[in-house]
mmCIF file of C-alpha atoms in Angstrom:
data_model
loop_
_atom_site.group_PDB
_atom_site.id
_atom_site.type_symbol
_atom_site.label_atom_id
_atom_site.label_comp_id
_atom_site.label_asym_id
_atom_site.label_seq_id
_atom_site.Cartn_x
_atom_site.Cartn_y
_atom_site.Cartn_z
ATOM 1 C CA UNK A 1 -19.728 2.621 47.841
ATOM 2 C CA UNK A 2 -16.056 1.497 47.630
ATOM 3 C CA UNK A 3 -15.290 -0.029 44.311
ATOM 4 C CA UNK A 4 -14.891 -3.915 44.105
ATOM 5 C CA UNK A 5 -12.140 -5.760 43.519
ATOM 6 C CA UNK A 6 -11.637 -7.023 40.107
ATOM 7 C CA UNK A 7 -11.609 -10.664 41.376
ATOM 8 C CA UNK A 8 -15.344 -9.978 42.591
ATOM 9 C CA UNK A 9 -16.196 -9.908 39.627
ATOM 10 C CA UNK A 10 -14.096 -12.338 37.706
ATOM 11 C CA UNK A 11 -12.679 -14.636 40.186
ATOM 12 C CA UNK A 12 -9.220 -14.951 41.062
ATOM 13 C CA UNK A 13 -9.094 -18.770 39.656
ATOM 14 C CA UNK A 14 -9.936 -18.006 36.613
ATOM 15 C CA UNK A 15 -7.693 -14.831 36.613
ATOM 16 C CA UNK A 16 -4.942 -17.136 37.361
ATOM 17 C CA UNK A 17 -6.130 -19.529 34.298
ATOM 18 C CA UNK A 18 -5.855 -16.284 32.133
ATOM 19 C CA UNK A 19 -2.322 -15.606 33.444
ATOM 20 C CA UNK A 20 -1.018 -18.911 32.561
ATOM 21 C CA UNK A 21 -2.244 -18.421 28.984
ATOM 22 C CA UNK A 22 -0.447 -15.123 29.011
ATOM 23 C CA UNK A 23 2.617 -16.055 30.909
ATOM 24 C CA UNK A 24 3.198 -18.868 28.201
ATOM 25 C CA UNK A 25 2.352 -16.616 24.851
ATOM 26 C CA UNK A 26 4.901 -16.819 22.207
ATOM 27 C CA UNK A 27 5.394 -12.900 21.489
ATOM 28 C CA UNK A 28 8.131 -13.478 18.562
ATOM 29 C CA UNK A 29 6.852 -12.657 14.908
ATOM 30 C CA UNK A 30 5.991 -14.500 12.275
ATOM 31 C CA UNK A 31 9.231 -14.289 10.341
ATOM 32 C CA UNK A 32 7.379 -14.242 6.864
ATOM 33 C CA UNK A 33 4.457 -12.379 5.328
ATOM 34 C CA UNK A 34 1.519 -14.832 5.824
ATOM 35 C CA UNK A 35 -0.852 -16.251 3.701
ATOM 36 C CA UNK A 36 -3.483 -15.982 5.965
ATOM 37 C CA UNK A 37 -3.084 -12.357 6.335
ATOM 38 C CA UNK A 38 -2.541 -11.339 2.531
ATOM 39 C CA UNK A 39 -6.154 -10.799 2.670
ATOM 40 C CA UNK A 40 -6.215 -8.171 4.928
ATOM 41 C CA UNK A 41 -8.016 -4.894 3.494
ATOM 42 C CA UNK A 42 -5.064 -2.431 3.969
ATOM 43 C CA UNK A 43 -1.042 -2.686 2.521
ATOM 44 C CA UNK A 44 -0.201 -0.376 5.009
ATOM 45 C CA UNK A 45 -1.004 -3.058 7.723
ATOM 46 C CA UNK A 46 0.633 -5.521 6.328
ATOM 47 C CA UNK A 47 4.003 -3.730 5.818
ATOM 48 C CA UNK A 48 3.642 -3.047 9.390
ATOM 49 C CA UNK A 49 3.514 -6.627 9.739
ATOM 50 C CA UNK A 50 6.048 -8.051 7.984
ATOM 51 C CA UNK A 51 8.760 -5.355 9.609
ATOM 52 C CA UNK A 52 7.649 -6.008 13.207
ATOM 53 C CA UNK A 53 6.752 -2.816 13.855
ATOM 54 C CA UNK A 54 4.463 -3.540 17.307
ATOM 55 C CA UNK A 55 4.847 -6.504 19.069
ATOM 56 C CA UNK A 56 2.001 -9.066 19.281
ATOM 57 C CA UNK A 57 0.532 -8.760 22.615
ATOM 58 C CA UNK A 58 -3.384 -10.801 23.448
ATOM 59 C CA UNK A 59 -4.941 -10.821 26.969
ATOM 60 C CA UNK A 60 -5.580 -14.125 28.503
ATOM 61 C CA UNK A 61 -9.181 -14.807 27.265
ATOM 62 C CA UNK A 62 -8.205 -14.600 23.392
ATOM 63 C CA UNK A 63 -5.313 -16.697 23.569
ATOM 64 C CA UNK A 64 -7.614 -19.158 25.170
ATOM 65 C CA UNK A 65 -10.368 -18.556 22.454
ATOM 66 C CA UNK A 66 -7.094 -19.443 19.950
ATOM 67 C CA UNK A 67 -6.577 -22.325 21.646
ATOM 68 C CA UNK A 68 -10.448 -23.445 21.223
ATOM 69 C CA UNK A 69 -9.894 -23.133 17.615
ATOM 70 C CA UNK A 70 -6.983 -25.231 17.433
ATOM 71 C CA UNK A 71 -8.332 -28.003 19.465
ATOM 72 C CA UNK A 72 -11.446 -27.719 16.962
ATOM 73 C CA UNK A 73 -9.043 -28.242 14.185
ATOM 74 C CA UNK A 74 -8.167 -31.795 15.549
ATOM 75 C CA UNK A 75 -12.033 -32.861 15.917
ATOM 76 C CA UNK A 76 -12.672 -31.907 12.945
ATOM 77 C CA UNK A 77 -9.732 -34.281 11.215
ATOM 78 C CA UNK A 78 -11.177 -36.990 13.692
ATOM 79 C CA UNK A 79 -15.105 -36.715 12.390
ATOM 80 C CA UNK A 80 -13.191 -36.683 8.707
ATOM 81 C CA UNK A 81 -11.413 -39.990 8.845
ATOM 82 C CA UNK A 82 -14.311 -41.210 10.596
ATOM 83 C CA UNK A 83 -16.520 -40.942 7.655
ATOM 84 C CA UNK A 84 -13.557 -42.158 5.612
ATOM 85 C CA UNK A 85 -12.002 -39.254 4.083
ATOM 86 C CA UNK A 86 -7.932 -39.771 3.816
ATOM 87 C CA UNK A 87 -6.431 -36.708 5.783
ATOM 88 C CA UNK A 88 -2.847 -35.666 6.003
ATOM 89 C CA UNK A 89 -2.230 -32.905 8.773
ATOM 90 C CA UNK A 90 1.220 -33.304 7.703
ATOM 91 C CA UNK A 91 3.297 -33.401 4.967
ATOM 92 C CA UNK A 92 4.210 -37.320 4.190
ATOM 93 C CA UNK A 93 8.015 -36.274 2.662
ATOM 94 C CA UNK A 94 9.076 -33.579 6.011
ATOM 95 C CA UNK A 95 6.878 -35.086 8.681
ATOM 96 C CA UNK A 96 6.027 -31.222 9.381
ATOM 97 C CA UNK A 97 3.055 -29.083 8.678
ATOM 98 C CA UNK A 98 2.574 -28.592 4.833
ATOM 99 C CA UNK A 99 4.288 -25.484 3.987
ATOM 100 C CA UNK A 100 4.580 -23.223 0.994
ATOM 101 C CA UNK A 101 6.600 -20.497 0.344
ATOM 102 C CA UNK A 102 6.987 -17.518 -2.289
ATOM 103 C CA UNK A 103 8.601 -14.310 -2.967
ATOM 104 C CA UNK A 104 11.919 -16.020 -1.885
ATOM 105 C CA UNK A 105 10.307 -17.444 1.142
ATOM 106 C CA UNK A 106 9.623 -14.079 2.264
ATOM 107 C CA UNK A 107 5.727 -14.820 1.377
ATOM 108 C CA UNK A 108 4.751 -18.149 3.168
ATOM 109 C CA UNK A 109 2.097 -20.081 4.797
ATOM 110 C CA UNK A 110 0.750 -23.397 6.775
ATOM 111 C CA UNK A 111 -1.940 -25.619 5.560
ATOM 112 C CA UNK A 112 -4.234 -27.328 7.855
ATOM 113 C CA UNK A 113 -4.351 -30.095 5.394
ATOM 114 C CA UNK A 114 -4.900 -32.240 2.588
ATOM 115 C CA UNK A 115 -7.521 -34.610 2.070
ATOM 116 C CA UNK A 116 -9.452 -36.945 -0.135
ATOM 117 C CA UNK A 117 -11.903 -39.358 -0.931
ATOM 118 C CA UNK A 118 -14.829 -36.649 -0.330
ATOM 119 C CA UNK A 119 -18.373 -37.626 -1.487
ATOM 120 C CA UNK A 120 -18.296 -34.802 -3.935
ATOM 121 C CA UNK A 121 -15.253 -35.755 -5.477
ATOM 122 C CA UNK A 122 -12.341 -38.005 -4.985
ATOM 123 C CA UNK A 123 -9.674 -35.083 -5.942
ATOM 124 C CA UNK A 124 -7.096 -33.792 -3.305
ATOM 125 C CA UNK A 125 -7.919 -31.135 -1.395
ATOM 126 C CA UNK A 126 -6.392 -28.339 0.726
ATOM 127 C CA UNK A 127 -8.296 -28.323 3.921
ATOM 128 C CA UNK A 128 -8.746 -25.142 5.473
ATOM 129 C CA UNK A 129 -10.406 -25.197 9.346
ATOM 130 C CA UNK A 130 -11.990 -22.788 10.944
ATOM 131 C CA UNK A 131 -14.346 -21.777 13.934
ATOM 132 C CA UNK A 132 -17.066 -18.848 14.113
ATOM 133 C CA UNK A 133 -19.140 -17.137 16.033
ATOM 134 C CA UNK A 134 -23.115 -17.505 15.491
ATOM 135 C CA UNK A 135 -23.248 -13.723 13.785
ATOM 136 C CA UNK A 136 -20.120 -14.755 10.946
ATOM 137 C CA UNK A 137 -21.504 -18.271 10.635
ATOM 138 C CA UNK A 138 -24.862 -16.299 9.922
ATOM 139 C CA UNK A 139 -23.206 -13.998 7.170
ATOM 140 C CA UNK A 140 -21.164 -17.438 5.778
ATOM 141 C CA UNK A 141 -23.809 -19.307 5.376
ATOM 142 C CA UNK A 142 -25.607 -16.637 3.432
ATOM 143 C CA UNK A 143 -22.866 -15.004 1.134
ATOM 144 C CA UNK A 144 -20.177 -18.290 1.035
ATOM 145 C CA UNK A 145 -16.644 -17.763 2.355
ATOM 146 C CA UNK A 146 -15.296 -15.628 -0.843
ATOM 147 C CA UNK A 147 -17.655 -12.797 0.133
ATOM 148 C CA UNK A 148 -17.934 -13.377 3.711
ATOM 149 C CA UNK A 149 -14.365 -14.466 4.766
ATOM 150 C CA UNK A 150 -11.987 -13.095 2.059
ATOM 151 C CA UNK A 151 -8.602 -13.546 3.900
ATOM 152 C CA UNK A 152 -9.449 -17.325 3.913
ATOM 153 C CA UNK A 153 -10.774 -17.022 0.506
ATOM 154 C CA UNK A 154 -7.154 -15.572 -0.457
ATOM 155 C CA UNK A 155 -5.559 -17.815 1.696
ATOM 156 C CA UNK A 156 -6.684 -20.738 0.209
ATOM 157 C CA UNK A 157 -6.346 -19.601 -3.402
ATOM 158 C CA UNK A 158 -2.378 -19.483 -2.529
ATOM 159 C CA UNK A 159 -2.406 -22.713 -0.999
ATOM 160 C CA UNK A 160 -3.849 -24.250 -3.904
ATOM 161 C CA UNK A 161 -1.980 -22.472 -6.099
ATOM 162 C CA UNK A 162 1.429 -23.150 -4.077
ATOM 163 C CA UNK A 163 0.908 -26.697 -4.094
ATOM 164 C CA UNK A 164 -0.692 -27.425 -7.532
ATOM 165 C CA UNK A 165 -4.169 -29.201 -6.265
ATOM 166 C CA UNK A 166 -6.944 -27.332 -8.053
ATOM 167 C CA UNK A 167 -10.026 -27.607 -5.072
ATOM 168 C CA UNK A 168 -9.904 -26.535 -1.418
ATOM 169 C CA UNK A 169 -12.692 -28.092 1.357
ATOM 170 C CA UNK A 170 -13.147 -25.225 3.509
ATOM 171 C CA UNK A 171 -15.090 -25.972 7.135
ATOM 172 C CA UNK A 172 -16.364 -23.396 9.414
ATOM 173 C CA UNK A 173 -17.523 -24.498 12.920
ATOM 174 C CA UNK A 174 -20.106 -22.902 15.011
ATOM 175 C CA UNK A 175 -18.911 -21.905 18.263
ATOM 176 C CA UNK A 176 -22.509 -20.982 19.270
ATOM 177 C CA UNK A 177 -24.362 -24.440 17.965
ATOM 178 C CA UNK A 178 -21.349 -26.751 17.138
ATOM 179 C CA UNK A 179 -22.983 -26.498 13.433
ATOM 180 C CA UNK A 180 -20.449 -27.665 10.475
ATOM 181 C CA UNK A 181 -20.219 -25.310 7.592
ATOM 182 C CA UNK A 182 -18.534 -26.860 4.670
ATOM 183 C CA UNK A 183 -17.693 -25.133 1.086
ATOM 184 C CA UNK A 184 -15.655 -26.606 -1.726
ATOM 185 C CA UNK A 185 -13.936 -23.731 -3.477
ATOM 186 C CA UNK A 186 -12.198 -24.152 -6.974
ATOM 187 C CA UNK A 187 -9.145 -22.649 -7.874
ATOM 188 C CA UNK A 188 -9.163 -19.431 -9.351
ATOM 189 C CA UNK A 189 -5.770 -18.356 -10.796
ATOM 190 C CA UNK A 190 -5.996 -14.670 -11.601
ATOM 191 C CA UNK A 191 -7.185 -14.116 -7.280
ATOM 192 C CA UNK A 192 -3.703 -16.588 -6.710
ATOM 193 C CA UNK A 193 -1.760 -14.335 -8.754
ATOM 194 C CA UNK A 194 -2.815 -10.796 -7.384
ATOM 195 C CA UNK A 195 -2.215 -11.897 -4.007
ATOM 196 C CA UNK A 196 1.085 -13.064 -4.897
ATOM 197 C CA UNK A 197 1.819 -10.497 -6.810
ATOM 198 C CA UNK A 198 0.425 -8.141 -3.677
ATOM 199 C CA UNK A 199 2.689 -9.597 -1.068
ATOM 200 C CA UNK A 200 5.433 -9.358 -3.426
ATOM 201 C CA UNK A 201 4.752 -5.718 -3.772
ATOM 202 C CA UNK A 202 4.093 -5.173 0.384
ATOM 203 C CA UNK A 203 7.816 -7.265 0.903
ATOM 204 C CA UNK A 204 9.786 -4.972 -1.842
ATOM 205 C CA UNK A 205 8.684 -1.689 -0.159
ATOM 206 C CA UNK A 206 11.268 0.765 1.117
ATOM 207 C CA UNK A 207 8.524 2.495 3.317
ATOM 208 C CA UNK A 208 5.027 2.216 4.321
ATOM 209 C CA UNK A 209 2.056 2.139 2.084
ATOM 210 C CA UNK A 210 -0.508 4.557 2.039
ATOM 211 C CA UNK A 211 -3.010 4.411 4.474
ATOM 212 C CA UNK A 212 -6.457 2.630 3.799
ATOM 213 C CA UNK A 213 -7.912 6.485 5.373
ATOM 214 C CA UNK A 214 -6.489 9.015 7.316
ATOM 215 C CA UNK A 215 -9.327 8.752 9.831
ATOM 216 C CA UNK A 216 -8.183 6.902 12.340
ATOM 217 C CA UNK A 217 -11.761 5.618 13.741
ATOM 218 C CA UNK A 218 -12.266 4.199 10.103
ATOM 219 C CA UNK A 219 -13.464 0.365 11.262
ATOM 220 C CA UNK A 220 -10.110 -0.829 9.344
ATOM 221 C CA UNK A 221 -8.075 1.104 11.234
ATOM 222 C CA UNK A 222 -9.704 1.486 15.009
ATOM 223 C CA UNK A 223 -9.270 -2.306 15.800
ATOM 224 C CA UNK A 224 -5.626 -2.309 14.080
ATOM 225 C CA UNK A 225 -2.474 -3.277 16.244
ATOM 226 C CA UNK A 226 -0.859 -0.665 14.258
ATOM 227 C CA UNK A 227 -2.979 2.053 14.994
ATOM 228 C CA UNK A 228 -0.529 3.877 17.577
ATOM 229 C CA UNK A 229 2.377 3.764 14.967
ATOM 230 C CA UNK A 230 0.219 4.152 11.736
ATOM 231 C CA UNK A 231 -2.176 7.086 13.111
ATOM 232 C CA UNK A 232 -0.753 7.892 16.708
ATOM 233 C CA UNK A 233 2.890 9.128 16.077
ATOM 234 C CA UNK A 234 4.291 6.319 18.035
ATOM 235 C CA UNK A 235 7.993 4.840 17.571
ATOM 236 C CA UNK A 236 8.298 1.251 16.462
ATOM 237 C CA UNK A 237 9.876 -1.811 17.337
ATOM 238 C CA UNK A 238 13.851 -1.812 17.176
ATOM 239 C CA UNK A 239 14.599 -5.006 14.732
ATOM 240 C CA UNK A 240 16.642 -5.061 11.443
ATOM 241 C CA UNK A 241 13.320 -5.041 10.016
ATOM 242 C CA UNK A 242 12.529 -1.436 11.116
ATOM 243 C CA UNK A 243 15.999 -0.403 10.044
ATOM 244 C CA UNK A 244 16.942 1.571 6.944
ATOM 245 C CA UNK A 245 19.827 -0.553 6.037
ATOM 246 C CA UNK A 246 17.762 -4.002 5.937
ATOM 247 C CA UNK A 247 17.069 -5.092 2.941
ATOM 248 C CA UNK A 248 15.073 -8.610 2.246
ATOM 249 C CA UNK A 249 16.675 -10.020 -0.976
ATOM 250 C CA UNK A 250 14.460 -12.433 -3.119
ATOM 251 C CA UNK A 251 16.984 -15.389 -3.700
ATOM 252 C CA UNK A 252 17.194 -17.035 -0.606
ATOM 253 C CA UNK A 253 14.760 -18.821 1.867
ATOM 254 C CA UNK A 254 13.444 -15.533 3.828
ATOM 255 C CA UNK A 255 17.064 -13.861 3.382
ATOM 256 C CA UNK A 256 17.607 -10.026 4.566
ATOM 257 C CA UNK A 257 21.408 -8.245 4.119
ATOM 258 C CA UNK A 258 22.612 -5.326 6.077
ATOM 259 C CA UNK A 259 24.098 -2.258 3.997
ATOM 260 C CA UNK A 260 25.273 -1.295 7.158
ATOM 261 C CA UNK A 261 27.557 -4.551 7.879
ATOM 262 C CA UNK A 262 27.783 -5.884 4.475
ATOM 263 C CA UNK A 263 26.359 -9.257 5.726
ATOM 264 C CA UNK A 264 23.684 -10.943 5.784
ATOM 265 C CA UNK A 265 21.484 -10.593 9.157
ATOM 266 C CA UNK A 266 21.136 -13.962 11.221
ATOM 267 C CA UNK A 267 18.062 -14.194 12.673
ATOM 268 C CA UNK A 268 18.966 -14.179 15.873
ATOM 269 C CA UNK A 269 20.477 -10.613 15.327
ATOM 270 C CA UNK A 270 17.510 -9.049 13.593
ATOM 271 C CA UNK A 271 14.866 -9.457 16.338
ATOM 272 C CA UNK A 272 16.966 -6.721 17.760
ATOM 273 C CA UNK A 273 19.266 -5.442 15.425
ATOM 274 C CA UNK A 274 22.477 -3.874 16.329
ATOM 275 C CA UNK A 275 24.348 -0.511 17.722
ATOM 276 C CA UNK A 276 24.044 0.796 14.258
ATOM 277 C CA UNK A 277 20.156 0.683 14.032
ATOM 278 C CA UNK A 278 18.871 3.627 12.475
ATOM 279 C CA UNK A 279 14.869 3.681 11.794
ATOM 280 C CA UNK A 280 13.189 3.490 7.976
ATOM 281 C CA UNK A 281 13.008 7.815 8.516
ATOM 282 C CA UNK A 282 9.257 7.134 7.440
ATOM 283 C CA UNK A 283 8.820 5.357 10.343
ATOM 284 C CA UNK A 284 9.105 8.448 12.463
ATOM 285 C CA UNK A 285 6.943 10.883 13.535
ATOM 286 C CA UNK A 286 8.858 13.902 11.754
ATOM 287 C CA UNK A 287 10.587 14.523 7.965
ATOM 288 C CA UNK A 288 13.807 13.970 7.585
ATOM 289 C CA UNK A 289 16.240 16.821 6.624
ATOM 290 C CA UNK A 290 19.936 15.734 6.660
ATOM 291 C CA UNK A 291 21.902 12.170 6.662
ATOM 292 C CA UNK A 292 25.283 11.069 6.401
ATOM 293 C CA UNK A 293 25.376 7.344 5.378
ATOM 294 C CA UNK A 294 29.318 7.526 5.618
ATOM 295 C CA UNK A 295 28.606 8.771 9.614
ATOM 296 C CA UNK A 296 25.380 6.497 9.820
ATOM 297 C CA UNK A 297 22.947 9.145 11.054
ATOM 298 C CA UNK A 298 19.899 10.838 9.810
ATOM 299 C CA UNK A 299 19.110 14.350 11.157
ATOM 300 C CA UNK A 300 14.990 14.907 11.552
ATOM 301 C CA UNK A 301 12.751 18.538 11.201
ATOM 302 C CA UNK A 302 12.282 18.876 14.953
ATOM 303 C CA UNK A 303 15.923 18.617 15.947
ATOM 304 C CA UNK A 304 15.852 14.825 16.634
ATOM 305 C CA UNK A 305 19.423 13.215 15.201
ATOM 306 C CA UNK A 306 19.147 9.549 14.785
ATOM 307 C CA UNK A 307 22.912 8.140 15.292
ATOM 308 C CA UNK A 308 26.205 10.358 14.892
ATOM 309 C CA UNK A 309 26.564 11.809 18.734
ATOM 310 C CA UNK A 310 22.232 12.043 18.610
ATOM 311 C CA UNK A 311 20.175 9.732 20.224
ATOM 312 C CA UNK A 312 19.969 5.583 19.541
ATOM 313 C CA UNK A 313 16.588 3.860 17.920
ATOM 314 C CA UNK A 314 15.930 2.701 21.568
ATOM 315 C CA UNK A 315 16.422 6.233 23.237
ATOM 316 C CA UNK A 316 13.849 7.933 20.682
ATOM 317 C CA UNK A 317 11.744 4.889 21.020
ATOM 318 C CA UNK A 318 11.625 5.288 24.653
ATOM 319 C CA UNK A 319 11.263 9.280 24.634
ATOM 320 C CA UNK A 320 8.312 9.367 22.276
ATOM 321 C CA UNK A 321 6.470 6.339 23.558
ATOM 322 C CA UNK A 322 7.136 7.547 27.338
ATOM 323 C CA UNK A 323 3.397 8.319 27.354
ATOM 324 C CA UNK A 324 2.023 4.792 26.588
#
C-alpha cells in the first residue's frame, strides 16, 4: 500500500494555518538573559542562551499553543477587573510592559502585571499568568508552584525583588478544564539573590559551564535546543556573542565591546558579527593548540585554523554542520 500523503492525514487547511504561524515567527533572540529562564536546571543551557548559540526555531502547532497562552493572559486581566481588582498590564510612567533589569541590563525580564485590591490583601502585587496542561495543573495543585513550577517560582522572586513589592498572585489556567489555579507567594530574598547572583555568574563567563551530565539522553538534556552543540559536536551560531573578542561589560544597559575593534558592538552588528569573527575556542568541537591575537587566528588539534589564511566562523560552521 502506497504511503499517504501527509495532508491525508492532517489536512492541507490546517497545514496552511500552521505555515502562517511559522512564516510570521520572530526568530531573533532575546537580547538579555531572562528572568523567566534563570530557573532552568542547567548553567550550561543558559550560557548557550544568552550567546545565541542555536537559533530559536518552533513548528507551527507550538507557536499556536504560545499564542493560546497569550490570549489567556488577556482573559484572565478581564475576569480580574471584573471582580474589581485594579490591574496594570503596563507600566503607568513608560506606557510599556513593566520591565526590570540587572547585571547591567544584561539580566532582565517582563512582568505580566501588577495588581491590587485582592480579597486576601489589598497590597500590590506582581501578577504572573500562566496556562497548563491537566497533568502540571495536577502536580500544581498538589505541591504549589515553588515545587512544581520553579522557573516561575524564580521568576517571580526577581520580579518582586526588582521592583520592591513584597507578594506575587500567581494564576495557572487549565487548558484541559478552563480551571483557575491561583497562589499568593511572598517574597523570599535569599531565592532573589541566588538567582541574581546566578545569572550574574552565567553572563560573566568566558566559556561554557559544565554540563548538568555527560549523558546526553539525561531528561535535562534530550529535550534541550542545545543538545547538538552541547553533546553533538555541532558549530554554533556566528554572532558577536559566540565570538572570543565579545565581551558584555556591566555598566551600561545590555552593553558588549569588541577587543577586536576597540568599540563597542551595535546591535545591529552583533546578530552577525563581522569578518573578524573568531569562535569562543570552547565552542568547538576540538582543543585549541596555537593563536596569534596580533594575526587574529586560533589554530585547533585536528588541523582546523580559525582566521589567518584558515577557514572563516561561517566556513567551519558550514563544514561541520554539513550533516544536519
Amino acid at each position: 500500500m502506497s504511503k499517504l500523503p501527509e495532508s491525508a492525514v492532517t489536512p492541507p487547511t490546517v497545514l496552511a494555518i500552521y505555515k502562517r504561524y511559522e512564516d510570521q515567527q520572530d526568530r531573533r533572540h532575546r537580547p538579555h538573559l531572562g528572568a523567566s529562564q534563570i530557573g532552568k536546571e542547567c548553567d550550561r543551557a543558559l550560557w548557550y542562551d544568552f550567546r545565541h548559540c542555536s537559533q530559536p526555531d518552533f513548528d507551527g502547532r507550538m507557536l499556536r499553543l504560545f499564542d493560546t497562552g497569550n490570549r489567556e493572559e488577556s482573559r484572565i486581566v478581564a475576569d480580574l477587573r471584573a471582580i474589581g481588582i485594579e490591574v496594570h498590564e503596563v507600566d503607568p510612567n513608560t506606557g510599556r510592559q513593566f520591565r526590570v533589569s540587572d547585571v547591567g541590563g544584561h539580566f532582565a525580564g517582563s512582568m505580566d502585571g501588577a495588581g491590587r485590591g485582592f480579597a486576601e490583601s489589598s497590597k500590590w502585587h506582581v501578577l504572573e499568568f500562566k496556562t497548563s496542561n491537566a497533568k502540571q495543573f495536577a502536580k500544581l495543585k498538589k505541591e504549589g508552584v515553588e515545587k512544581a513550577k520553579p522557573e516561575h517560582w524564580a521568576q517571580m522572586m526577581v520580579y518582586m525583588h526588582l521592583t520592591g513589592m513584597e507578594r506575587a498572585y500567581y494564576f495557572a489556567v487549565c487548558k484541559d478544564t478552563d480551571e483557575i489555579y491561583g497562589e499568593r507567594v511572598r517574597y523570599h530574598a535569599p531565592t532573589a539573590w541566588r538567582a541574581i547572583e546566578r545569572a550574574r555568574r552565567i553572563i560573566a563567563a568566558a566559556e561554557p559551564p559544565a554540563r548538568i551530565s555527560e549523558d546526553p539522553e539525561h531528561w535535562v538534556c534530550r529535550w534541550c535546543p542545545h543538545r547538538a552543540i552541547c553533546h553533538e559536536k555541532r558549530v554554533p551560531l556566528v554572532s558577536c556573542r559566540t565570538c572570543v573578542h565579545a565581551t558584555p561589560e556591566m555598566d551600561g544597559e545590555g552593553r558588549w565591546s569588541c577587543a577586536f575593534h576597540q568599540a563597542d558592538i551595535p546591535s545591529h552588528v552583533e546578530r552577525k558579527g563581522c569578518e573578524g569573527h573568531r569562535f569562543i575556542p570552547a565552542l568547538l568541537p576540538w582543543r585549541a593548540v596555537d593563536a596569534s591575537p596580533e594575526e587574529n587566528w586560533v589554530a585547533y588539534e585536528d588541523g582546523t585554523k580559525n582566521g589567518g589564511d584558515g577557514m572563516t566562523s561561517e566556513e567551519i560552521r558550514e563544514v561541520v554542520n554539513a550533516g544536519d
